[in-house]
């Protein structure tokens, strides 16, 4: 983290100022955001008395040297912006240099911090806004902030605090909200010595959601992913079966920052309008990535709201995406999806098939292909309709992922190396991406300033269209490297490659080809959805058939 400086008054005056410390949960939010800005990979939060007695947030981020630790407690002292122009392109959570001094003015605050360097750590003790003690202290790399006796010198504010249980619940909500957007970062929250939230570092938002809402609810979350112009939308939205009595679990993030935005929430409501009874609300995690010029985050003192330059476009994109995702989930509900009762974690290949009495020795009989796009197959207890592209994609995806982790992806050497023109941004991420690309079977090297050379590609991949594919992969890398870990990248690369390599819809298949796809699918770990989360197969059970034909 760069050095801290006091903002010049004309910059400070342009910041949406105001009270940032409304209640204990706001302290927790500010301290966690500082930890994230400092690059922490683990954040531990401990509270007592609903946060009024103690809030302690410990991180393993960059830490501060003595001088910065002192400056951090001054008003408008920040390392995150310098000039008024910087307000237009904010990429950190903090930018006002207000949080720590505001908190310190209404509590006793201890700051323990170290950069892990030879100068050692520092302790700063502040009471009612005045520095009382500064001394060397030992602390591992990172920062711990302890806030005691919140609002003791502000009785009016203290009076407004609700019960300990309510304030603790608000704190847990804040921690969960932030944790949802940062799956790779571990969060632990304890209250009164009891652990109330534990979210270990994981690879995907879905895994993180499982830690937050429980694995059974998480299984009802449908992934979404779209991009339109300068806006990218990803996230998870609940199938109608998962709903709540309040809209609290409708969570929106803009460039990683949790916010409320009326129009987006409207769009969510619109999308679920016919699917949920009145007074019920879905669970959604929407992650909007927009260019910083497209959104103003400096409009609300607690940074809880943002203003979009083109709110209509955002609204439209959210609505359309949700409607699409929910529509594709509906037929499965009508047709009793095979996933019913199958836990998310079916770790070994084949475990799923055995669960259902469809072991490997008993292949499904493929019956026919419908419209060159769907495979009809007979299972012992019903009829399956398989989307051939989605099924093949799932099979290839899992194979690629498995082989890549074991570093044994089958490769094909191109007869003539292919050269691909790339943009400066794509070229710049190549170095970072090349290891992941390599493990997935691509050998790609820079070849001059704006050209890449591809020597080897995964054997499953058709050679046509490689140029386009590699460009797409680098773009994905660019888009995601800031936010997610290598696993997410591996997933993206494997799913993109699988999508390109899989048989397409409207493609006639031989009998053996259909049998192969269905047999492989039955051995997949997650045969129900394609890597993008769309359904792979529908099942009409014998029982359903007999009911429909009134034989029962
Ligand atoms: N946990 C931390 N680890 C490392 N540095 C920190 C930490 N917390 C605060 N700092 C440093 O102290 C400065 C002041 O923090 P503070 O939260 O008051 O302001 P800010 O984050 O810059 O802006 P905002 O008021 O919008 O949060 C930060 O800019 C940062 O340099
Ligand atoms: Mg801050």
Coordinates of C-alpha atoms and ligand atoms in Angstrom, one line a residue:
X1 CA 0.0 0.0 0.0
X2 CA 1.4 3.4 -1.0
X3 CA 2.3 6.1 1.5
X4 CA -0.5 8.0 3.3
X5 CA -0.9 11.7 2.7
X6 CA -3.4 14.2 3.9
X7 CA -5.6 15.3 1.0
X8 CA -5.5 18.9 0.0
X9 CA -8.6 20.7 1.2
X10 CA -10.0 21.2 -2.3
X11 CA -10.0 17.5 -2.9
X12 CA -11.3 16.6 0.6
X13 CA -14.2 19.0 0.0
X14 CA -15.3 17.1 -3.0
X15 CA -15.9 13.9 -1.1
X16 CA -19.4 12.9 -0.1
X17 CA -18.7 13.5 3.6
X18 CA -20.9 12.7 6.5
X19 CA -21.2 10.3 9.4
X20 CA -19.6 7.0 8.6
X21 CA -20.0 5.4 12.0
X22 CA -23.7 4.9 12.6
X23 CA -23.6 1.7 14.5
X24 CA -21.2 -1.2 15.3
X25 CA -21.8 -2.8 11.9
X26 CA -20.6 0.3 10.1
X27 CA -17.3 0.1 12.1
X28 CA -16.9 -3.6 11.1
X29 CA -17.6 -2.7 7.4
X30 CA -15.0 0.1 7.3
X31 CA -12.4 -2.1 9.0
X32 CA -12.9 -5.0 6.7
X33 CA -12.8 -2.8 3.7
X34 CA -9.4 -1.4 4.9
X35 CA -8.2 -5.0 5.3
X36 CA -9.3 -5.8 1.7
X37 CA -7.7 -2.6 0.4
X38 CA -4.5 -3.8 2.1
X39 CA -4.5 -7.0 0.2
X40 CA -5.5 -9.3 3.1
X41 CA -6.1 -13.0 2.4
X42 CA -7.6 -13.7 5.8
X43 CA -9.7 -11.4 7.9
X44 CA -10.7 -12.3 11.5
X45 CA -13.4 -10.4 13.2
X46 CA -14.2 -10.6 16.9
X47 CA -17.0 -8.7 18.6
X48 CA -18.4 -8.5 22.2
X49 CA -21.6 -7.0 23.4
X50 CA -23.0 -6.6 19.9
X51 CA -19.8 -4.6 19.0
X52 CA -20.4 -1.9 21.6
X53 CA -17.9 -3.4 24.0
X54 CA -15.3 -4.6 21.5
X55 CA -14.7 -4.9 17.8
X56 CA -11.4 -6.4 16.7
X57 CA -10.5 -6.9 13.1
X58 CA -7.2 -8.6 12.3
X59 CA -5.8 -8.9 8.8
X60 CA -2.7 -10.3 7.1
X61 CA -2.5 -7.4 4.6
X62 CA 0.3 -5.0 3.8
X63 CA 0.5 -3.4 7.3
X64 CA 1.9 0.1 7.9
X65 CA 5.1 1.6 9.0
X66 CA 5.1 3.8 12.2
X67 CA 4.7 7.1 10.4
X68 CA 1.8 5.9 8.3
X69 CA 0.1 4.3 11.3
X70 CA 0.0 7.7 12.9
X71 CA -1.1 9.5 9.7
X72 CA -3.9 7.0 9.1
X73 CA -5.7 8.4 12.1
X74 CA -5.8 11.9 10.8
X75 CA -8.8 13.3 8.9
X76 CA -8.6 13.1 5.1
X77 CA -5.3 11.1 5.3
X78 CA -5.4 8.4 2.7
X79 CA -3.0 6.4 0.6
X80 CA -5.8 5.6 -2.0
X81 CA -6.3 8.9 -3.9
X82 CA -4.3 12.0 -4.4
X83 CA -6.1 14.3 -6.8
X84 CA -9.6 15.3 -7.5
X85 CA -9.4 13.3 -10.8
X86 CA -8.7 10.1 -8.9
X87 CA -12.3 10.3 -7.6
X88 CA -13.5 9.5 -11.0
X89 CA -11.6 6.2 -11.2
X90 CA -11.8 4.7 -7.7
X91 CA -10.6 1.1 -7.6
X92 CA -10.3 0.7 -3.8
X93 CA -13.1 0.5 -1.2
X94 CA -11.7 3.5 0.7
X95 CA -10.9 6.9 -0.7
X96 CA -12.0 9.5 1.9
X97 CA -9.4 9.0 4.6
X98 CA -12.2 9.4 7.1
X99 CA -13.0 6.0 8.5
X100 CA -10.3 5.5 11.1
X101 CA -10.4 9.0 12.5
X102 CA -14.2 8.9 12.7
X103 CA -14.2 5.6 14.5
X104 CA -11.4 6.8 16.8
X105 CA -13.4 9.9 17.7
X106 CA -16.2 7.9 19.3
X107 CA -14.3 5.0 20.9
X108 CA -11.0 3.9 22.4
X109 CA -9.0 2.6 19.4
X110 CA -5.8 0.6 19.3
X111 CA -4.0 0.1 16.1
X112 CA -1.4 -2.7 15.9
X113 CA 0.4 -3.0 12.6
X114 CA 3.5 -4.2 10.9
X115 CA 4.8 -4.4 7.4
X116 CA 6.8 -7.5 8.4
X117 CA 10.0 -5.5 7.6
X118 CA 13.0 -5.1 9.8
X119 CA 11.7 -1.9 11.5
X120 CA 9.2 -4.0 13.5
X121 CA 5.6 -3.3 14.4
X122 CA 3.9 -0.3 15.9
X123 CA 1.1 0.2 18.5
X124 CA -0.9 3.4 18.5
X125 CA -3.5 4.0 21.2
X126 CA -6.1 6.7 20.6
X127 CA -8.7 7.9 23.1
X128 CA -11.6 10.2 22.1
X129 CA -9.7 11.1 19.0
X130 CA -6.4 11.9 20.7
X131 CA -3.2 9.9 20.3
X132 CA -2.3 8.7 23.8
X133 CA 0.5 6.2 23.1
X134 CA 2.8 5.2 20.3
X135 CA 5.3 2.5 20.8
X136 CA 7.1 -0.4 19.1
X137 CA 5.1 -3.6 19.3
X138 CA 5.4 -7.0 17.8
X139 CA 2.8 -8.1 15.3
X140 CA 3.0 -10.3 12.3
X141 CA 2.7 -8.7 8.9
X142 CA -0.7 -7.1 8.8
X143 CA -3.0 -5.0 10.9
X144 CA -5.2 -5.4 14.0
X145 CA -7.6 -2.7 14.9
X146 CA -9.4 -2.9 18.3
X147 CA -12.3 -0.6 19.0
X148 CA -13.6 -0.5 22.6
X149 CA -16.4 1.3 24.3
X150 CA -18.0 2.5 21.1
X151 CA -20.1 5.7 21.6
X152 CA -19.3 5.9 25.3
X153 CA -18.6 9.6 24.8
X154 CA -21.6 9.9 22.4
X155 CA -24.5 8.9 24.6
X156 CA -27.1 10.1 22.0
X157 CA -25.7 7.6 19.5
X158 CA -25.4 4.9 22.1
X159 CA -29.1 5.2 22.9
X160 CA -30.0 4.3 19.4
X161 CA -28.2 1.0 19.5
X162 CA -30.6 -1.9 19.4
X163 CA -30.3 -5.1 21.4
X164 CA -26.9 -6.9 21.4
X165 CA -28.5 -9.7 19.4
X166 CA -29.8 -7.3 16.7
X167 CA -26.5 -5.5 16.4
X168 CA -24.6 -8.8 16.2
X169 CA -27.0 -9.9 13.5
X170 CA -26.2 -6.7 11.5
X171 CA -22.5 -7.3 11.9
X172 CA -22.9 -10.9 10.7
X173 CA -24.9 -9.5 7.7
X174 CA -22.1 -7.1 6.8
X175 CA -19.4 -9.8 7.1
X176 CA -21.5 -12.2 4.9
X177 CA -22.2 -9.5 2.3
X178 CA -18.6 -8.7 1.9
X179 CA -17.5 -12.3 2.1
X180 CA -19.9 -13.3 -0.7
X181 CA -17.9 -11.1 -3.2
X182 CA -14.5 -12.4 -2.2
X183 CA -14.4 -16.2 -2.2
X184 CA -10.7 -16.4 -2.2
X185 CA -10.4 -14.5 1.1
X186 CA -11.0 -16.3 4.4
X187 CA -13.4 -14.6 6.9
X188 CA -14.0 -15.7 10.4
X189 CA -16.5 -13.9 12.8
X190 CA -16.7 -14.7 16.5
X191 CA -19.2 -13.0 18.9
X192 CA -18.7 -13.4 22.6
X193 CA -16.2 -16.0 22.0
X194 CA -18.5 -18.1 19.8
X195 CA -17.7 -18.6 16.2
X196 CA -20.8 -17.5 14.2
X197 CA -19.4 -17.4 10.7
X198 CA -16.6 -19.3 9.1
X199 CA -15.9 -18.9 5.4
X200 CA -12.6 -20.5 4.4
X201 CA -10.9 -19.5 1.2
X202 CA -12.6 -21.2 -1.8
X203 CA -12.3 -21.0 -5.6
X204 CA -15.8 -19.9 -6.7
X205 CA -18.6 -17.6 -5.6
X206 CA -20.9 -20.7 -5.6
X207 CA -18.6 -22.4 -3.1
X208 CA -18.6 -19.3 -1.0
X209 CA -22.4 -19.0 -1.2
X210 CA -22.6 -22.6 0.1
X211 CA -20.6 -21.5 3.2
X212 CA -23.0 -18.5 3.7
X213 CA -26.5 -19.9 2.9
X214 CA -25.8 -23.6 3.4
X215 CA -25.2 -26.3 0.8
X216 CA -28.8 -27.2 0.2
X217 CA -29.9 -23.6 -0.5
X218 CA -26.8 -23.1 -2.6
X219 CA -27.8 -26.0 -4.8
X220 CA -30.9 -23.9 -5.8
X221 CA -28.8 -21.0 -7.0
X222 CA -28.5 -20.7 -10.7
X223 CA -25.3 -19.1 -12.1
X224 CA -25.6 -16.2 -14.5
X225 CA -23.0 -14.6 -16.7
X226 CA -23.4 -12.0 -19.4
X227 CA -21.6 -9.1 -20.9
X228 CA -23.1 -6.2 -22.8
X229 CA -20.9 -3.3 -24.0
X230 CA -19.1 -2.0 -21.0
X231 CA -21.1 -4.0 -18.5
X232 CA -20.5 -7.5 -17.3
X233 CA -22.9 -9.2 -15.0
X234 CA -22.2 -12.5 -13.2
X235 CA -23.6 -14.0 -10.1
X236 CA -26.1 -16.4 -8.6
X237 CA -29.9 -16.2 -8.6
X238 CA -32.2 -18.5 -6.7
X239 CA -34.7 -20.8 -8.4
X240 CA -38.1 -19.8 -7.2
X241 CA -38.1 -22.7 -4.7
X242 CA -35.6 -20.7 -2.6
X243 CA -37.1 -17.5 -1.3
X244 CA -37.2 -15.2 1.7
X245 CA -39.7 -13.0 3.6
X246 CA -37.5 -9.9 3.2
X247 CA -35.4 -8.5 0.4
X248 CA -32.3 -8.6 2.5
X249 CA -30.8 -11.4 0.5
X250 CA -31.0 -9.5 -2.8
X251 CA -27.4 -8.4 -2.9
X252 CA -25.9 -6.2 -5.5
X253 CA -22.2 -5.4 -6.0
X254 CA -20.7 -2.9 -8.3
X255 CA -17.1 -3.5 -9.0
X256 CA -17.0 -5.6 -5.8
X257 CA -18.6 -2.9 -3.7
X258 CA -21.9 -3.9 -2.0
X259 CA -24.5 -1.3 -2.7
X260 CA -28.3 -0.8 -2.9
X261 CA -29.6 0.6 -6.1
X262 CA -33.3 1.0 -6.4
X263 CA -33.6 0.4 -10.2
X264 CA -31.6 -2.8 -10.1
X265 CA -33.7 -4.1 -7.3
X266 CA -36.7 -3.3 -9.4
X267 CA -35.3 -5.2 -12.3
X268 CA -34.9 -8.2 -9.9
X269 CA -38.5 -7.9 -8.8
X270 CA -39.7 -7.7 -12.4
X271 CA -37.8 -10.8 -13.3
X272 CA -39.4 -12.8 -10.5
X273 CA -42.8 -11.1 -10.8
X274 CA -44.7 -14.2 -11.9
X275 CA -42.6 -16.7 -10.1
X276 CA -42.9 -15.8 -6.5
X277 CA -46.0 -15.1 -4.3
X278 CA -46.5 -11.6 -3.1
X279 CA -44.2 -10.7 -0.2
X280 CA -41.6 -13.3 -1.0
X281 CA -38.1 -12.3 -2.2
X282 CA -35.4 -14.2 -4.0
X283 CA -31.8 -14.8 -3.0
X284 CA -29.6 -13.1 -5.5
X285 CA -25.9 -12.2 -5.7
X286 CA -25.4 -9.9 -8.6
X287 CA -21.9 -8.8 -9.4
X288 CA -21.8 -5.9 -11.9
X289 CA -18.5 -5.0 -13.4
X290 CA -18.5 -1.6 -15.1
X291 CA -15.8 0.7 -16.2
X292 CA -15.1 3.2 -13.5
X293 CA -16.3 6.1 -15.7
X294 CA -19.7 4.5 -15.9
X295 CA -20.4 4.7 -12.2
X296 CA -20.0 7.3 -9.5
X297 CA -19.3 5.8 -6.1
X298 CA -18.8 9.1 -4.4
X299 CA -22.5 9.9 -3.8
X300 CA -23.2 8.5 -0.4
X301 CA -21.4 9.1 2.9
X302 CA -21.3 5.4 3.8
X303 CA -20.6 4.4 0.1
X304 CA -23.8 2.3 0.2
X305 CA -25.2 3.8 -3.0
X306 CA -23.8 4.5 -6.4
X307 CA -25.0 6.3 -9.5
X308 CA -24.8 4.8 -12.9
X309 CA -24.2 6.9 -16.0
X310 CA -26.6 4.7 -17.9
X311 CA -29.1 3.3 -15.4
X312 CA -31.5 2.1 -18.0
X313 CA -28.9 -0.1 -19.6
X314 CA -28.0 -1.7 -16.3
X315 CA -31.7 -2.2 -15.4
X316 CA -32.4 -3.8 -18.8
X317 CA -29.4 -6.1 -18.6
X318 CA -30.2 -7.4 -15.1
X319 CA -33.8 -8.0 -16.0
X320 CA -33.1 -9.8 -19.3
X321 CA -30.4 -12.0 -17.7
X322 CA -32.5 -13.0 -14.8
X323 CA -35.5 -13.7 -16.9
X324 CA -33.4 -15.9 -19.2
X325 CA -31.8 -17.8 -16.3
X326 CA -35.1 -18.4 -14.6
X327 CA -36.8 -19.5 -17.8
X328 CA -34.2 -22.1 -18.5
X329 CA -34.6 -23.4 -15.0
X330 CA -38.4 -23.9 -15.2
X331 CA -38.7 -27.0 -17.4
X332 CA -36.4 -28.9 -15.1
X333 CA -38.7 -28.2 -12.2
X334 CA -41.7 -29.4 -14.1
X335 CA -40.0 -32.6 -15.1
X336 CA -38.5 -33.7 -11.8
X337 CA -34.8 -33.1 -12.4
X338 CA -32.5 -36.0 -11.8
X339 CA -30.6 -33.7 -9.4
X340 CA -33.3 -34.1 -6.8
X341 CA -31.8 -35.5 -3.7
X342 CA -28.3 -35.6 -5.2
X343 CA -25.9 -33.7 -3.1
X344 CA -23.7 -31.1 -4.7
X345 CA -20.7 -33.0 -3.5
X346 CA -20.5 -36.3 -5.5
X347 CA -16.7 -36.3 -5.5
X348 CA -15.8 -39.4 -7.4
X349 CA -16.7 -39.8 -11.0
X350 CA -19.4 -42.4 -11.3
X351 CA -20.6 -42.0 -7.7
X352 CA -23.7 -40.2 -9.0
X353 CA -24.6 -42.9 -11.4
X354 CA -24.2 -45.6 -8.8
X355 CA -26.4 -43.7 -6.4
X356 CA -29.2 -43.9 -8.9
X357 CA -28.7 -47.6 -9.6
X358 CA -27.3 -46.8 -13.0
X359 CA -23.9 -48.4 -12.6
X360 CA -21.3 -48.5 -15.3
X361 CA -22.2 -52.0 -16.4
X362 CA -25.7 -50.9 -17.3
X363 CA -25.5 -48.4 -20.0
X364 CA -28.5 -46.4 -20.9
X365 CA -30.1 -47.3 -24.2
X366 CA -30.0 -44.3 -26.6
X367 CA -33.2 -44.3 -28.6
X368 CA -33.1 -41.5 -31.1
X369 CA -31.9 -38.0 -31.9
X370 CA -34.5 -35.3 -32.0
X371 CA -34.1 -32.4 -34.4
X372 CA -30.3 -33.2 -34.6
X373 CA -30.0 -31.5 -31.2
X374 CA -31.3 -33.8 -28.4
X375 CA -30.6 -37.4 -27.5
X376 CA -33.5 -39.5 -26.3
X377 CA -32.4 -42.3 -24.0
X378 CA -34.1 -44.9 -21.9
X379 CA -33.1 -45.3 -18.2
X380 CA -34.5 -48.2 -16.2
X381 CA -37.0 -46.0 -14.5
X382 CA -37.8 -43.3 -17.1
X383 CA -37.0 -41.4 -20.2
X384 CA -34.1 -38.9 -20.6
X385 CA -33.9 -36.0 -22.9
X386 CA -30.3 -34.9 -23.2
X387 CA -29.0 -31.7 -24.8
X388 CA -26.2 -33.0 -26.8
X389 CA -24.1 -29.9 -26.8
X390 CA -24.5 -29.2 -23.1
X391 CA -23.8 -32.9 -22.3
X392 CA -20.7 -33.1 -24.4
X393 CA -19.5 -29.8 -23.0
X394 CA -19.9 -31.1 -19.5
X395 CA -17.9 -34.2 -20.3
X396 CA -15.1 -32.4 -22.0
X397 CA -15.0 -29.8 -19.3
X398 CA -14.5 -32.3 -16.5
X399 CA -11.9 -34.2 -18.5
X400 CA -10.0 -31.1 -19.3
X401 CA -10.1 -29.9 -15.7
X402 CA -9.0 -33.3 -14.3
X403 CA -6.2 -33.7 -16.8
X404 CA -5.0 -30.1 -16.3
X405 CA -4.8 -30.6 -12.5
X406 CA -2.8 -33.8 -13.1
X407 CA -0.8 -32.0 -15.8
X408 CA -1.6 -34.6 -18.4
X409 CA -3.7 -32.9 -21.0
X410 CA -3.4 -34.5 -24.3
X411 CA -1.9 -32.0 -26.8
X412 CA -1.7 -31.7 -30.5
X413 CA 1.3 -29.9 -32.1
X414 CA 0.2 -27.7 -34.9
X415 CA 1.8 -28.4 -38.2
X416 CA 2.4 -24.8 -38.7
X417 CA 2.5 -22.6 -35.6
X418 CA -0.4 -20.2 -35.6
X419 CA 0.2 -16.5 -35.1
X420 CA -2.5 -14.4 -33.6
X421 CA -2.6 -10.7 -33.3
X422 CA -3.3 -9.4 -29.9
X423 CA -4.1 -6.1 -28.2
X424 CA -1.6 -4.6 -25.8
X425 CA -3.8 -5.6 -22.9
X426 CA -4.0 -9.2 -24.0
X427 CA -0.2 -9.2 -24.6
X428 CA 0.3 -7.9 -21.1
X429 CA -1.5 -10.7 -19.4
X430 CA 0.1 -13.4 -21.4
X431 CA 2.9 -14.0 -19.0
X432 CA 0.6 -14.4 -16.1
X433 CA -1.8 -16.6 -18.1
X434 CA 0.8 -18.8 -19.7
X435 CA 1.1 -21.2 -16.8
X436 CA -2.6 -21.8 -16.6
X437 CA -2.8 -22.0 -20.4
X438 CA 0.1 -24.4 -20.4
X439 CA -1.5 -26.7 -17.8
X440 CA -4.5 -26.8 -20.1
X441 CA -2.6 -27.9 -23.1
X442 CA -1.8 -24.6 -24.9
X443 CA 1.8 -23.7 -25.6
X444 CA 1.6 -20.0 -26.4
X445 CA 4.5 -17.5 -26.5
X446 CA 4.9 -13.9 -27.4
X447 CA 6.2 -13.3 -30.9
X448 CA 7.1 -9.7 -31.1
X449 CA 5.1 -6.8 -29.7
X450 CA 1.6 -7.5 -30.8
X451 CA 1.7 -11.1 -32.0
X452 CA 1.4 -14.5 -30.2
X453 CA 2.6 -17.8 -31.5
X454 CA 0.6 -20.9 -30.7
X455 CA 2.5 -24.2 -31.0
X456 CA 0.3 -26.7 -29.2
X457 CA -3.3 -26.9 -28.3
X458 CA -5.4 -29.4 -26.3
X459 CA -6.1 -32.4 -28.5
X460 CA -9.8 -32.1 -28.0
X461 CA -9.9 -28.8 -29.7
X462 CA -10.9 -28.4 -33.3
X463 CA -8.1 -26.4 -35.1
X464 CA -10.5 -24.0 -36.8
X465 CA -11.2 -20.8 -35.0
X466 CA -8.2 -21.1 -32.7
X467 CA -7.3 -17.4 -33.2
X468 CA -10.6 -16.3 -31.9
X469 CA -10.5 -18.7 -29.0
X470 CA -7.1 -17.7 -27.7
X471 CA -8.1 -14.0 -27.9
X472 CA -11.2 -14.9 -25.9
X473 CA -9.2 -16.7 -23.3
X474 CA -6.9 -13.8 -22.8
X475 CA -9.8 -11.5 -22.4
X476 CA -11.3 -13.7 -19.8
X477 CA -8.0 -13.7 -18.0
X478 CA -7.8 -9.9 -18.1
X479 CA -11.3 -9.6 -16.8
X480 CA -10.9 -12.0 -14.0
X481 CA -7.4 -12.1 -12.8
X482 CA -8.0 -9.1 -10.5
X483 CA -10.8 -10.7 -8.7
X484 CA -10.4 -14.5 -8.6
X485 CA -7.9 -17.1 -8.1
X486 CA -6.3 -19.6 -10.4
X487 CA -9.1 -22.1 -10.0
X488 CA -11.6 -19.7 -11.4
X489 CA -9.4 -19.1 -14.4
X490 CA -8.9 -22.7 -14.9
X491 CA -12.6 -23.1 -14.8
X492 CA -13.1 -20.3 -17.3
X493 CA -10.4 -21.6 -19.7
X494 CA -11.6 -25.2 -19.5
X495 CA -15.3 -24.2 -20.0
X496 CA -14.4 -21.9 -22.9
X497 CA -12.3 -24.7 -24.5
X498 CA -15.0 -27.3 -23.8
X499 CA -17.6 -25.1 -25.4
X500 CA -15.6 -24.7 -28.6
X501 CA -14.8 -28.4 -28.8
X502 CA -18.2 -29.9 -28.0
X503 CA -20.6 -31.1 -30.7
X504 CA -23.0 -28.3 -31.5
X505 CA -26.8 -28.4 -31.7
X506 CA -28.3 -29.1 -35.1
X507 CA -25.6 -31.6 -35.8
X508 CA -26.6 -35.1 -36.8
X509 CA -24.9 -37.9 -34.7
X510 CA -24.2 -41.5 -35.3
X511 CA -25.6 -44.0 -32.8
X512 CA -22.2 -44.8 -31.4
X513 CA -21.5 -41.1 -30.9
X514 CA -24.8 -40.7 -29.0
X515 CA -24.0 -43.7 -26.8
X516 CA -20.5 -42.4 -26.1
X517 CA -21.8 -39.0 -25.0
X518 CA -24.5 -40.4 -22.8
X519 CA -22.3 -43.0 -21.2
X520 CA -19.6 -40.4 -20.5
X521 CA -22.2 -38.1 -19.0
X522 CA -23.4 -40.8 -16.6
X523 CA -19.8 -40.9 -15.3
X524 CA -19.5 -37.2 -14.8
X525 CA -19.3 -35.6 -11.4
X526 CA -22.1 -33.0 -12.1
X527 CA -24.1 -34.4 -15.0
X528 CA -27.0 -32.1 -14.4
X529 CA -25.6 -28.8 -15.7
X530 CA -23.2 -27.7 -18.3
X531 CA -20.2 -25.7 -17.1
X532 CA -22.1 -22.5 -17.7
X533 CA -24.9 -23.7 -15.4
X534 CA -27.5 -24.5 -18.0
X535 CA -29.4 -27.8 -17.6
X536 CA -28.0 -30.8 -19.5
X537 CA -30.9 -33.3 -19.2
X538 CA -34.5 -33.7 -18.3
X539 CA -36.1 -36.8 -17.0
X540 CA -39.6 -38.1 -17.4
X541 CA -40.0 -40.8 -14.8
X542 CA -42.0 -43.9 -15.4
X543 CA -44.2 -42.9 -12.5
X544 CA -44.9 -39.5 -14.2
X545 CA -45.7 -41.3 -17.4
X546 CA -48.1 -43.7 -15.8
X547 CA -49.8 -40.8 -14.0
X548 CA -50.1 -38.8 -17.2
X549 CA -51.7 -41.8 -19.0
X550 CA -53.9 -42.4 -16.1
X551 CA -52.6 -45.9 -15.5
X552 CA -52.2 -45.1 -11.8
Ligands
LIG1 N1 -5.9 -2.6 7.7 C1 -5.1 -1.8 7.1 N2 -3.9 -2.2 6.6 C2 -3.1 -1.3 6.0 N3 -3.3 0.0 5.9 C3 -4.4 0.5 6.4 C4 -5.4 -0.4 7.1 N4 -6.4 0.4 7.5 C5 -6.1 1.7 7.1 N5 -4.9 1.7 6.5 C6 -4.3 2.9 5.9 O1 -4.8 4.0 6.6 C7 -5.4 5.0 5.7 C8 -6.6 5.6 6.3 O2 -7.7 4.6 6.5 P1 -9.2 5.1 6.5 O3 -10.1 3.9 6.5 O4 -9.3 6.1 7.5 O5 -9.3 5.9 5.1 P2 -9.4 5.3 3.6 O6 -9.5 3.8 3.6 O7 -8.2 5.8 2.8 O8 -10.7 6.0 3.1 P3 -12.2 5.7 3.7 O9 -12.5 6.8 4.7 O10 -13.1 5.9 2.5 O11 -12.3 4.4 4.3 C9 -5.7 4.2 4.4 O12 -5.7 5.0 3.3 C10 -4.6 3.1 4.4 O13 -3.4 3.6 3.8
LIG2 MG1 -11.0 2.9 4.8

